[in-house]
Amino acid sequence: MNLQEITKDNWVDMIDLEIATEQEKYVALPSEAIAASKFYDYYVNRGVYLGDKPIGFIQYHRNYNDGKYNEIFIDQLLIDVSVQEQGY
């Protein structure tokens, strides 16, 4: 498993990820999170990959809100519904 930067070459992989309908109230879709990150330059977006296969998305940033810059705040994390409950 590895994290990859979101680029013009793989952003479609991220917006194609799916979650169950009941999970939508807990996490933003990658398209929404990527769009929001354009207004907060400290957000970091990464694709979660298993080899070359995109299986998830994570958005994180340093904990600027609490002044704890050595901490990482995970804002969004999702695993595609097709590989959920498999330990990822």
Tab-separated table of C-alpha atoms in Angstrom:
chain	number	residue	atom	x	y	z
A	1	MET	CA	0.000	0.000	0.000
A	2	ASN	CA	1.307	3.481	-0.820
A	3	LEU	CA	0.208	7.108	-1.001
A	4	GLN	CA	0.470	9.011	-4.259
A	5	GLU	CA	0.159	12.719	-4.909
A	6	ILE	CA	-3.012	13.735	-6.728
A	7	THR	CA	-2.051	14.970	-10.184
A	8	LYS	CA	-3.669	15.611	-13.547
A	9	ASP	CA	-2.816	11.988	-14.374
A	10	ASN	CA	-4.685	10.329	-11.477
A	11	TRP	CA	-7.349	12.721	-10.225
A	12	VAL	CA	-10.032	10.810	-12.139
A	13	ASP	CA	-8.998	7.669	-10.198
A	14	MET	CA	-9.938	9.560	-7.038
A	15	ILE	CA	-13.318	10.845	-8.174
A	16	ASP	CA	-14.217	7.352	-9.384
A	17	LEU	CA	-13.888	5.946	-5.836
A	18	GLU	CA	-17.194	4.988	-4.263
A	19	ILE	CA	-18.495	4.708	-0.726
A	20	ALA	CA	-21.773	3.295	0.547
A	21	THR	CA	-24.657	5.763	0.621
A	22	GLU	CA	-24.884	5.569	4.414
A	23	GLN	CA	-21.195	6.595	4.679
A	24	GLU	CA	-21.745	9.884	2.844
A	25	LYS	CA	-22.768	11.655	6.059
A	26	TYR	CA	-19.344	10.890	7.582
A	27	VAL	CA	-16.890	11.729	4.810
A	28	ALA	CA	-16.764	14.033	1.805
A	29	LEU	CA	-16.397	12.570	-1.638
A	30	PRO	CA	-12.854	12.998	-3.025
A	31	SER	CA	-14.108	15.474	-5.637
A	32	GLU	CA	-15.510	17.689	-2.861
A	33	ALA	CA	-12.403	17.371	-0.707
A	34	ILE	CA	-10.042	18.145	-3.594
A	35	ALA	CA	-12.123	21.193	-4.529
A	36	ALA	CA	-12.157	22.461	-0.915
A	37	SER	CA	-8.386	22.042	-0.670
A	38	LYS	CA	-7.925	24.716	-3.311
A	39	PHE	CA	-9.040	27.240	-0.675
A	40	TYR	CA	-6.769	25.864	2.077
A	41	ASP	CA	-3.231	25.592	0.775
A	42	TYR	CA	-2.072	23.562	3.780
A	43	TYR	CA	-4.312	20.592	2.915
A	44	VAL	CA	-2.484	17.580	1.496
A	45	ASN	CA	-4.411	15.196	-0.775
A	46	ARG	CA	-3.128	11.711	-1.521
A	47	GLY	CA	-4.474	8.698	-3.317
A	48	VAL	CA	-4.247	5.412	-1.432
A	49	TYR	CA	-2.982	2.740	-3.799
A	50	LEU	CA	-2.482	-0.993	-3.562
A	51	GLY	CA	0.284	-1.351	-6.118
A	52	ASP	CA	-1.116	0.555	-9.089
A	53	LYS	CA	-4.762	0.120	-8.062
A	54	PRO	CA	-6.471	3.130	-6.443
A	55	ILE	CA	-8.330	1.956	-3.345
A	56	GLY	CA	-8.801	5.109	-1.315
A	57	PHE	CA	-8.263	8.776	-0.627
A	58	ILE	CA	-6.813	10.699	2.303
A	59	GLN	CA	-6.701	14.414	3.016
A	60	TYR	CA	-4.634	15.674	5.922
A	61	HIS	CA	-2.820	18.722	7.261
A	62	ARG	CA	-0.672	19.835	10.148
A	63	ASN	CA	-2.713	20.725	13.237
A	64	TYR	CA	-2.550	24.497	12.698
A	65	ASN	CA	-5.883	25.080	14.444
A	66	ASP	CA	-4.477	24.049	17.819
A	67	GLY	CA	-0.932	25.284	17.187
A	68	LYS	CA	0.405	21.713	17.340
A	69	TYR	CA	2.418	21.687	14.125
A	70	ASN	CA	4.026	18.314	14.894
A	71	GLU	CA	0.613	16.638	14.816
A	72	ILE	CA	-1.194	15.591	11.663
A	73	PHE	CA	-4.949	16.064	11.428
A	74	ILE	CA	-6.688	13.625	9.091
A	75	ASP	CA	-9.588	15.539	7.610
A	76	GLN	CA	-10.866	12.899	5.171
A	77	LEU	CA	-10.158	9.205	4.794
A	78	LEU	CA	-12.080	6.770	2.676
A	79	ILE	CA	-11.586	3.329	1.228
A	80	ASP	CA	-13.483	2.306	-1.901
A	81	VAL	CA	-16.561	0.213	-1.159
A	82	SER	CA	-15.196	-2.610	-3.338
A	83	VAL	CA	-12.315	-3.242	-0.921
A	84	GLN	CA	-13.871	-2.290	2.402
A	85	GLU	CA	-13.760	-4.886	5.194
A	86	GLN	CA	-10.515	-6.325	3.785
A	87	GLY	CA	-8.154	-4.749	6.306
A	88	TYR	CA	-7.279	-1.571	4.441
